[in-house]
Amino acid sequence: MSGAASQRLRQAAETWAKMGAHIFPLSPLSKVPLAGSQGHLAARADASPWSGEEGFNIGFLPASLGLIAIDVDRPQHWDDARRWGLLAEPTFEVTTPNGQHFYFRGRAPANGCPVDSLIVRAARGYTVLPPSVTADGVYSASMGPSDAIALPPAFADRLALQSAPDAARQRVAQVFSARRIEEGNRHPALCTLAGHLAARHIDELVATELVHAWNAQYCDPPKGALEVSKLVADIYAKERRRFPERAASFIAASHQPTAEQARSARRRPFGSSSATSARTGFGSLR
């Protein structure tokens, strides 16, 4: 990446940090957090990671500025966004290489809760800010976060309902019954699966193998092995922080699967491991 591009990213990161936005570095030309980093869990209003010439892209937690982001990049997304009135008035939006991120003022009860086909990102998920650049193109915006309007009331009400306990159980059921998860829906589906396993005290190693196998069989295309392992580790780390008294029931984070174990899990059809089935009771999820 050129020095000029790195300087633009550094200046943008400084501007966002001064606003109070919680940001964190993404790998150059990528939407993926830096290897070995805590990703969005380490997001702060701090631009110091951009002090060099590495050209890190900018990850952002929308909730840090009181915002909710709606990811719209497929025909069904656009249809649902229109139906919910999300396109009725101008708001802060970021043009991505594949679509748009529409930002609204409001509080999301739970991040990643889909409303119809729409994915919501707020406190526990991230978006990518301009002028980040990936192999697919550039992120750009003609407005700023102060231009974000309030989330339409009907959509806000539906989002709250989606976050209720019954809705959470329904999301788990939808994930388990799915036969194909397209790009854009993979992350919340995998988070739902990992969270379901963590809440039931399934040890982290077994959960990681299960999520790898489910990802390989049902996600189209599958997410990368390292990204899936990190996703499960993040979910379990959060569960340990929330319920420290349960920490002993989870396998230690240092016992993450090796690369060979991850490859083995990806090759094995979901639910085919008799050992995993015996330990978790999830052998018949197919």
mmCIF file of C-alpha atoms in Angstrom:
data_model
loop_
_atom_site.group_PDB
_atom_site.id
_atom_site.type_symbol
_atom_site.label_atom_id
_atom_site.label_comp_id
_atom_site.label_asym_id
_atom_site.label_seq_id
_atom_site.Cartn_x
_atom_site.Cartn_y
_atom_site.Cartn_z
ATOM 1 C CA MET A 1 0.000 0.000 0.000
ATOM 2 C CA SER A 2 1.300 3.480 -0.875
ATOM 3 C CA GLY A 3 2.416 5.980 1.719
ATOM 4 C CA ALA A 4 -0.400 8.314 0.666
ATOM 5 C CA ALA A 5 -3.025 5.608 1.262
ATOM 6 C CA SER A 6 -1.545 4.801 4.680
ATOM 7 C CA GLN A 7 -1.622 8.504 5.566
ATOM 8 C CA ARG A 8 -5.311 8.758 4.595
ATOM 9 C CA LEU A 9 -6.134 5.790 6.801
ATOM 10 C CA ARG A 10 -4.127 7.267 9.683
ATOM 11 C CA GLN A 11 -5.870 10.649 9.370
ATOM 12 C CA ALA A 12 -9.283 8.979 9.196
ATOM 13 C CA ALA A 13 -8.533 6.851 12.277
ATOM 14 C CA GLU A 14 -7.499 9.975 14.201
ATOM 15 C CA THR A 15 -10.716 11.729 13.187
ATOM 16 C CA TRP A 16 -12.909 8.812 14.228
ATOM 17 C CA ALA A 17 -11.066 8.394 17.526
ATOM 18 C CA LYS A 18 -11.583 12.100 18.342
ATOM 19 C CA MET A 19 -15.320 11.547 17.839
ATOM 20 C CA GLY A 20 -15.180 8.811 20.476
ATOM 21 C CA ALA A 21 -15.590 5.965 17.999
ATOM 22 C CA HIS A 22 -14.242 2.614 19.196
ATOM 23 C CA ILE A 23 -12.013 1.448 16.374
ATOM 24 C CA PHE A 24 -9.444 -1.296 15.858
ATOM 25 C CA PRO A 25 -7.015 -2.254 13.080
ATOM 26 C CA LEU A 26 -7.885 -4.686 10.322
ATOM 27 C CA SER A 27 -5.295 -6.384 8.174
ATOM 28 C CA PRO A 28 -4.205 -4.337 5.134
ATOM 29 C CA LEU A 29 -6.493 -4.818 2.120
ATOM 30 C CA SER A 30 -8.789 -6.988 4.278
ATOM 31 C CA LYS A 31 -11.871 -6.955 6.503
ATOM 32 C CA VAL A 32 -10.271 -9.439 8.917
ATOM 33 C CA PRO A 33 -8.723 -8.323 12.253
ATOM 34 C CA LEU A 34 -4.975 -8.568 12.646
ATOM 35 C CA ALA A 35 -3.736 -12.077 13.355
ATOM 36 C CA GLY A 36 -3.211 -12.581 17.065
ATOM 37 C CA SER A 37 -5.275 -9.529 18.003
ATOM 38 C CA GLN A 38 -8.507 -9.446 20.003
ATOM 39 C CA GLY A 39 -10.324 -7.829 17.099
ATOM 40 C CA HIS A 40 -13.410 -5.850 18.028
ATOM 41 C CA LEU A 41 -13.033 -6.896 21.681
ATOM 42 C CA ALA A 42 -10.046 -4.525 21.884
ATOM 43 C CA ALA A 43 -11.732 -1.604 20.086
ATOM 44 C CA ARG A 44 -10.999 1.779 21.695
ATOM 45 C CA ALA A 45 -11.172 5.465 20.829
ATOM 46 C CA ASP A 46 -7.473 5.300 20.068
ATOM 47 C CA ALA A 47 -5.702 5.857 16.736
ATOM 48 C CA SER A 48 -2.219 4.841 17.915
ATOM 49 C CA PRO A 49 -2.237 1.516 15.958
ATOM 50 C CA TRP A 50 -2.227 3.619 12.761
ATOM 51 C CA SER A 51 0.919 5.582 13.677
ATOM 52 C CA GLY A 52 3.071 3.558 11.267
ATOM 53 C CA GLU A 53 2.911 2.949 7.523
ATOM 54 C CA GLU A 54 1.269 -0.508 7.624
ATOM 55 C CA GLY A 55 -1.946 0.676 5.991
ATOM 56 C CA PHE A 56 -4.329 -0.990 8.445
ATOM 57 C CA ASN A 57 -7.986 -0.794 7.517
ATOM 58 C CA ILE A 58 -10.401 0.532 10.149
ATOM 59 C CA GLY A 59 -12.862 -1.661 12.032
ATOM 60 C CA PHE A 60 -15.641 0.116 13.956
ATOM 61 C CA LEU A 61 -18.135 -0.729 16.709
ATOM 62 C CA PRO A 62 -21.266 1.255 15.731
ATOM 63 C CA ALA A 63 -22.705 1.206 19.261
ATOM 64 C CA SER A 64 -19.760 3.260 20.527
ATOM 65 C CA LEU A 65 -21.344 6.280 18.813
ATOM 66 C CA GLY A 66 -24.911 5.248 19.588
ATOM 67 C CA LEU A 67 -25.399 3.850 16.102
ATOM 68 C CA ILE A 68 -26.857 0.724 14.553
ATOM 69 C CA ALA A 69 -25.607 -0.460 11.163
ATOM 70 C CA ILE A 70 -27.680 -2.369 8.628
ATOM 71 C CA ASP A 71 -25.750 -4.306 5.996
ATOM 72 C CA VAL A 72 -27.447 -4.162 2.579
ATOM 73 C CA ASP A 73 -25.704 -5.857 -0.323
ATOM 74 C CA ARG A 74 -28.073 -8.430 -1.832
ATOM 75 C CA PRO A 75 -31.399 -8.073 -3.715
ATOM 76 C CA GLN A 76 -33.348 -9.531 -0.770
ATOM 77 C CA HIS A 77 -31.629 -7.090 1.589
ATOM 78 C CA TRP A 78 -32.731 -4.146 -0.551
ATOM 79 C CA ASP A 79 -36.311 -5.424 -0.712
ATOM 80 C CA ASP A 80 -36.492 -5.867 3.064
ATOM 81 C CA ALA A 81 -34.821 -2.492 3.704
ATOM 82 C CA ARG A 82 -37.441 -0.762 1.585
ATOM 83 C CA ARG A 83 -40.282 -2.648 3.246
ATOM 84 C CA TRP A 84 -39.096 -1.581 6.714
ATOM 85 C CA GLY A 85 -38.710 2.065 5.675
ATOM 86 C CA LEU A 86 -34.935 2.070 6.069
ATOM 87 C CA LEU A 87 -34.450 3.802 2.710
ATOM 88 C CA ALA A 88 -37.239 6.381 3.096
ATOM 89 C CA GLU A 89 -34.970 9.210 4.292
ATOM 90 C CA PRO A 90 -31.278 10.009 3.857
ATOM 91 C CA THR A 91 -29.022 8.842 6.671
ATOM 92 C CA PHE A 92 -25.322 8.266 7.215
ATOM 93 C CA GLU A 93 -24.295 5.507 4.859
ATOM 94 C CA VAL A 94 -21.048 3.943 3.757
ATOM 95 C CA THR A 95 -20.649 2.588 0.262
ATOM 96 C CA THR A 96 -18.822 -0.741 0.402
ATOM 97 C CA PRO A 97 -17.295 -2.716 -2.470
ATOM 98 C CA ASN A 98 -20.433 -4.891 -2.508
ATOM 99 C CA GLY A 99 -23.260 -2.683 -1.252
ATOM 100 C CA GLN A 100 -24.120 -0.223 1.506
ATOM 101 C CA HIS A 101 -23.977 0.073 5.298
ATOM 102 C CA PHE A 102 -26.858 2.230 6.523
ATOM 103 C CA TYR A 103 -26.380 3.750 9.976
ATOM 104 C CA PHE A 104 -29.165 4.848 12.316
ATOM 105 C CA ARG A 105 -29.315 6.300 15.794
ATOM 106 C CA GLY A 106 -30.645 3.828 18.293
ATOM 107 C CA ARG A 107 -29.793 1.019 20.646
ATOM 108 C CA ALA A 108 -29.735 -2.554 19.440
ATOM 109 C CA PRO A 109 -30.763 -4.987 22.209
ATOM 110 C CA ALA A 110 -28.596 -7.696 20.665
ATOM 111 C CA ASN A 111 -26.128 -7.565 17.844
ATOM 112 C CA GLY A 112 -26.377 -9.930 14.924
ATOM 113 C CA CYS A 113 -30.126 -10.485 15.337
ATOM 114 C CA PRO A 114 -31.431 -10.753 11.786
ATOM 115 C CA VAL A 115 -34.674 -9.001 10.934
ATOM 116 C CA ASP A 116 -35.876 -10.920 7.911
ATOM 117 C CA SER A 117 -32.729 -11.006 5.744
ATOM 118 C CA LEU A 118 -31.141 -7.910 7.315
ATOM 119 C CA ILE A 119 -28.112 -8.228 9.594
ATOM 120 C CA VAL A 120 -27.791 -5.707 12.433
ATOM 121 C CA ARG A 121 -24.386 -4.679 13.763
ATOM 122 C CA ALA A 122 -23.994 -2.582 16.892
ATOM 123 C CA ALA A 123 -22.118 -3.470 20.109
ATOM 124 C CA ARG A 124 -20.886 -6.997 19.402
ATOM 125 C CA GLY A 125 -20.100 -6.837 15.733
ATOM 126 C CA TYR A 126 -18.193 -4.458 13.549
ATOM 127 C CA THR A 127 -18.282 -2.621 10.267
ATOM 128 C CA VAL A 128 -15.497 -1.232 8.095
ATOM 129 C CA LEU A 129 -14.978 2.527 7.836
ATOM 130 C CA PRO A 130 -13.777 4.706 4.960
ATOM 131 C CA PRO A 131 -11.244 5.053 3.457
ATOM 132 C CA SER A 132 -10.470 1.370 4.012
ATOM 133 C CA VAL A 133 -9.498 -0.580 0.905
ATOM 134 C CA THR A 134 -9.881 -4.291 0.150
ATOM 135 C CA ALA A 135 -9.117 -6.377 -2.896
ATOM 136 C CA ASP A 136 -12.744 -5.786 -3.956
ATOM 137 C CA GLY A 137 -12.664 -2.000 -3.758
ATOM 138 C CA VAL A 138 -12.807 1.117 -1.577
ATOM 139 C CA TYR A 139 -15.116 2.120 1.287
ATOM 140 C CA SER A 140 -16.445 5.662 0.940
ATOM 141 C CA ALA A 141 -19.036 7.999 2.451
ATOM 142 C CA SER A 142 -20.479 11.399 1.562
ATOM 143 C CA MET A 143 -22.080 12.005 4.977
ATOM 144 C CA GLY A 144 -20.919 11.609 8.574
ATOM 145 C CA PRO A 145 -22.223 9.934 11.744
ATOM 146 C CA SER A 146 -23.909 13.163 12.865
ATOM 147 C CA ASP A 147 -26.189 12.786 9.817
ATOM 148 C CA ALA A 148 -27.597 9.467 11.047
ATOM 149 C CA ILE A 149 -31.340 9.571 11.616
ATOM 150 C CA ALA A 150 -33.355 7.621 14.181
ATOM 151 C CA LEU A 151 -34.086 3.990 13.467
ATOM 152 C CA PRO A 152 -37.660 3.698 12.114
ATOM 153 C CA PRO A 153 -39.959 2.809 15.064
ATOM 154 C CA ALA A 154 -41.453 -0.288 13.420
ATOM 155 C CA PHE A 155 -37.994 -1.709 12.756
ATOM 156 C CA ALA A 156 -36.821 -0.825 16.279
ATOM 157 C CA ASP A 157 -39.835 -2.644 17.758
ATOM 158 C CA ARG A 158 -39.191 -5.703 15.610
ATOM 159 C CA LEU A 159 -35.523 -5.700 16.599
ATOM 160 C CA ALA A 160 -36.510 -5.693 20.276
ATOM 161 C CA LEU A 161 -38.827 -8.639 19.701
ATOM 162 C CA GLN A 162 -36.069 -10.515 17.875
ATOM 163 C CA SER A 163 -33.918 -10.198 20.987
ATOM 164 C CA ALA A 164 -36.444 -11.730 23.382
ATOM 165 C CA PRO A 165 -35.646 -15.195 24.822
ATOM 166 C CA ASP A 166 -38.216 -16.925 22.614
ATOM 167 C CA ALA A 167 -36.713 -15.245 19.566
ATOM 168 C CA ALA A 168 -33.244 -16.395 20.614
ATOM 169 C CA ARG A 169 -34.480 -19.983 20.768
ATOM 170 C CA GLN A 170 -36.059 -19.526 17.371
ATOM 171 C CA ARG A 171 -32.764 -18.269 15.908
ATOM 172 C CA VAL A 172 -30.986 -21.352 17.235
ATOM 173 C CA ALA A 173 -33.636 -23.556 15.649
ATOM 174 C CA GLN A 174 -33.262 -21.712 12.335
ATOM 175 C CA VAL A 175 -29.497 -22.209 12.381
ATOM 176 C CA PHE A 176 -29.810 -25.921 13.103
ATOM 177 C CA SER A 177 -32.413 -26.412 10.371
ATOM 178 C CA ALA A 178 -30.519 -24.437 7.709
ATOM 179 C CA ARG A 179 -29.089 -26.272 4.723
ATOM 180 C CA ARG A 180 -27.205 -23.319 3.212
ATOM 181 C CA ILE A 181 -25.945 -20.111 4.808
ATOM 182 C CA GLU A 182 -24.845 -17.453 2.331
ATOM 183 C CA GLU A 183 -22.104 -14.885 2.782
ATOM 184 C CA GLY A 184 -23.420 -12.047 4.934
ATOM 185 C CA ASN A 185 -25.366 -14.410 7.184
ATOM 186 C CA ARG A 186 -22.489 -16.735 8.101
ATOM 187 C CA HIS A 187 -21.051 -14.756 11.010
ATOM 188 C CA PRO A 188 -24.285 -14.373 13.018
ATOM 189 C CA ALA A 189 -25.187 -18.005 12.325
ATOM 190 C CA LEU A 190 -21.817 -19.257 13.565
ATOM 191 C CA CYS A 191 -22.004 -16.942 16.594
ATOM 192 C CA THR A 192 -25.468 -18.299 17.391
ATOM 193 C CA LEU A 193 -24.184 -21.861 17.198
ATOM 194 C CA ALA A 194 -21.083 -21.130 19.317
ATOM 195 C CA GLY A 195 -23.113 -19.199 21.882
ATOM 196 C CA HIS A 196 -25.649 -22.016 22.123
ATOM 197 C CA LEU A 197 -22.863 -24.512 22.831
ATOM 198 C CA ALA A 198 -21.136 -22.223 25.348
ATOM 199 C CA ALA A 199 -24.375 -21.610 27.245
ATOM 200 C CA ARG A 200 -24.738 -25.378 27.634
ATOM 201 C CA HIS A 201 -21.194 -25.806 29.016
ATOM 202 C CA ILE A 202 -19.962 -27.767 26.000
ATOM 203 C CA ASP A 203 -16.191 -27.638 26.342
ATOM 204 C CA GLU A 204 -14.432 -25.234 24.026
ATOM 205 C CA LEU A 205 -12.440 -27.813 22.067
ATOM 206 C CA VAL A 206 -15.532 -29.848 21.207
ATOM 207 C CA ALA A 207 -17.475 -26.681 20.368
ATOM 208 C CA THR A 208 -14.697 -25.524 18.044
ATOM 209 C CA GLU A 209 -14.731 -28.827 16.160
ATOM 210 C CA LEU A 210 -18.517 -28.707 15.876
ATOM 211 C CA VAL A 211 -18.547 -25.144 14.557
ATOM 212 C CA HIS A 212 -15.758 -25.933 12.050
ATOM 213 C CA ALA A 213 -17.680 -28.934 10.753
ATOM 214 C CA TRP A 214 -20.968 -27.019 10.555
ATOM 215 C CA ASN A 215 -19.224 -24.148 8.760
ATOM 216 C CA ALA A 216 -17.699 -26.539 6.198
ATOM 217 C CA GLN A 217 -20.989 -28.248 5.458
ATOM 218 C CA TYR A 218 -23.522 -25.399 5.462
ATOM 219 C CA CYS A 219 -21.732 -22.057 4.870
ATOM 220 C CA ASP A 220 -21.426 -21.043 1.229
ATOM 221 C CA PRO A 221 -18.568 -20.345 0.962
ATOM 222 C CA PRO A 222 -17.164 -21.575 4.283
ATOM 223 C CA LYS A 223 -15.390 -19.050 6.466
ATOM 224 C CA GLY A 224 -11.636 -19.467 6.924
ATOM 225 C CA ALA A 225 -10.441 -21.901 9.576
ATOM 226 C CA LEU A 226 -8.561 -19.307 11.638
ATOM 227 C CA GLU A 227 -11.532 -16.940 11.572
ATOM 228 C CA VAL A 228 -13.880 -19.681 12.803
ATOM 229 C CA SER A 229 -11.510 -20.701 15.599
ATOM 230 C CA LYS A 230 -11.180 -17.066 16.685
ATOM 231 C CA LEU A 231 -14.957 -16.604 16.609
ATOM 232 C CA VAL A 232 -15.489 -19.553 18.963
ATOM 233 C CA ALA A 233 -12.638 -18.398 21.219
ATOM 234 C CA ASP A 234 -14.175 -14.918 21.445
ATOM 235 C CA ILE A 235 -17.596 -16.319 22.341
ATOM 236 C CA TYR A 236 -16.133 -18.537 25.058
ATOM 237 C CA ALA A 237 -13.924 -15.724 26.409
ATOM 238 C CA LYS A 238 -16.994 -13.536 26.713
ATOM 239 C CA GLU A 239 -18.885 -16.334 28.469
ATOM 240 C CA ARG A 240 -16.042 -16.725 30.964
ATOM 241 C CA ARG A 241 -16.076 -12.989 31.675
ATOM 242 C CA ARG A 242 -19.836 -12.961 32.172
ATOM 243 C CA PHE A 243 -19.916 -16.055 34.365
ATOM 244 C CA PRO A 244 -16.509 -16.490 36.023
ATOM 245 C CA GLU A 245 -17.938 -19.164 38.298
ATOM 246 C CA ARG A 246 -18.451 -21.333 35.216
ATOM 247 C CA ALA A 247 -14.898 -20.931 33.921
ATOM 248 C CA ALA A 248 -13.853 -24.338 35.202
ATOM 249 C CA SER A 249 -16.512 -25.978 33.016
ATOM 250 C CA PHE A 250 -14.871 -24.644 29.838
ATOM 251 C CA ILE A 251 -11.656 -25.989 28.389
ATOM 252 C CA ALA A 252 -8.824 -23.477 28.689
ATOM 253 C CA ALA A 253 -8.261 -21.138 25.765
ATOM 254 C CA SER A 254 -4.729 -22.558 25.394
ATOM 255 C CA HIS A 255 -6.276 -25.848 24.307
ATOM 256 C CA GLN A 256 -7.528 -24.497 21.006
ATOM 257 C CA PRO A 257 -7.361 -27.121 18.229
ATOM 258 C CA THR A 258 -4.259 -27.436 16.137
ATOM 259 C CA ALA A 259 -4.307 -26.609 12.434
ATOM 260 C CA GLU A 260 -4.535 -30.341 11.673
ATOM 261 C CA GLN A 261 -7.527 -30.724 14.005
ATOM 262 C CA ALA A 262 -9.223 -27.777 12.328
ATOM 263 C CA ARG A 263 -8.615 -29.282 8.880
ATOM 264 C CA SER A 264 -9.953 -32.614 10.116
ATOM 265 C CA ALA A 265 -13.092 -30.948 11.439
ATOM 266 C CA ARG A 266 -13.640 -29.213 8.105
ATOM 267 C CA ARG A 267 -13.320 -32.494 6.206
ATOM 268 C CA ARG A 268 -15.698 -34.364 8.501
ATOM 269 C CA PRO A 269 -19.447 -34.027 7.766
ATOM 270 C CA PHE A 270 -21.279 -32.243 10.544
ATOM 271 C CA GLY A 271 -22.477 -34.608 13.254
ATOM 272 C CA SER A 272 -20.443 -37.542 11.972
ATOM 273 C CA SER A 273 -18.042 -37.768 14.917
ATOM 274 C CA SER A 274 -19.239 -40.421 17.342
ATOM 275 C CA ALA A 275 -17.002 -39.050 20.083
ATOM 276 C CA THR A 276 -18.379 -35.564 19.648
ATOM 277 C CA SER A 277 -21.936 -36.877 19.530
ATOM 278 C CA ALA A 278 -21.446 -38.810 22.737
ATOM 279 C CA ARG A 279 -20.049 -35.814 24.615
ATOM 280 C CA THR A 280 -22.499 -33.172 23.384
ATOM 281 C CA GLY A 281 -25.704 -34.902 22.393
ATOM 282 C CA PHE A 282 -25.674 -32.981 19.111
ATOM 283 C CA GLY A 283 -24.932 -35.854 16.766
ATOM 284 C CA SER A 284 -28.354 -35.597 15.095
ATOM 285 C CA LEU A 285 -28.350 -31.856 14.313
ATOM 286 C CA ARG A 286 -28.337 -32.485 10.594
#
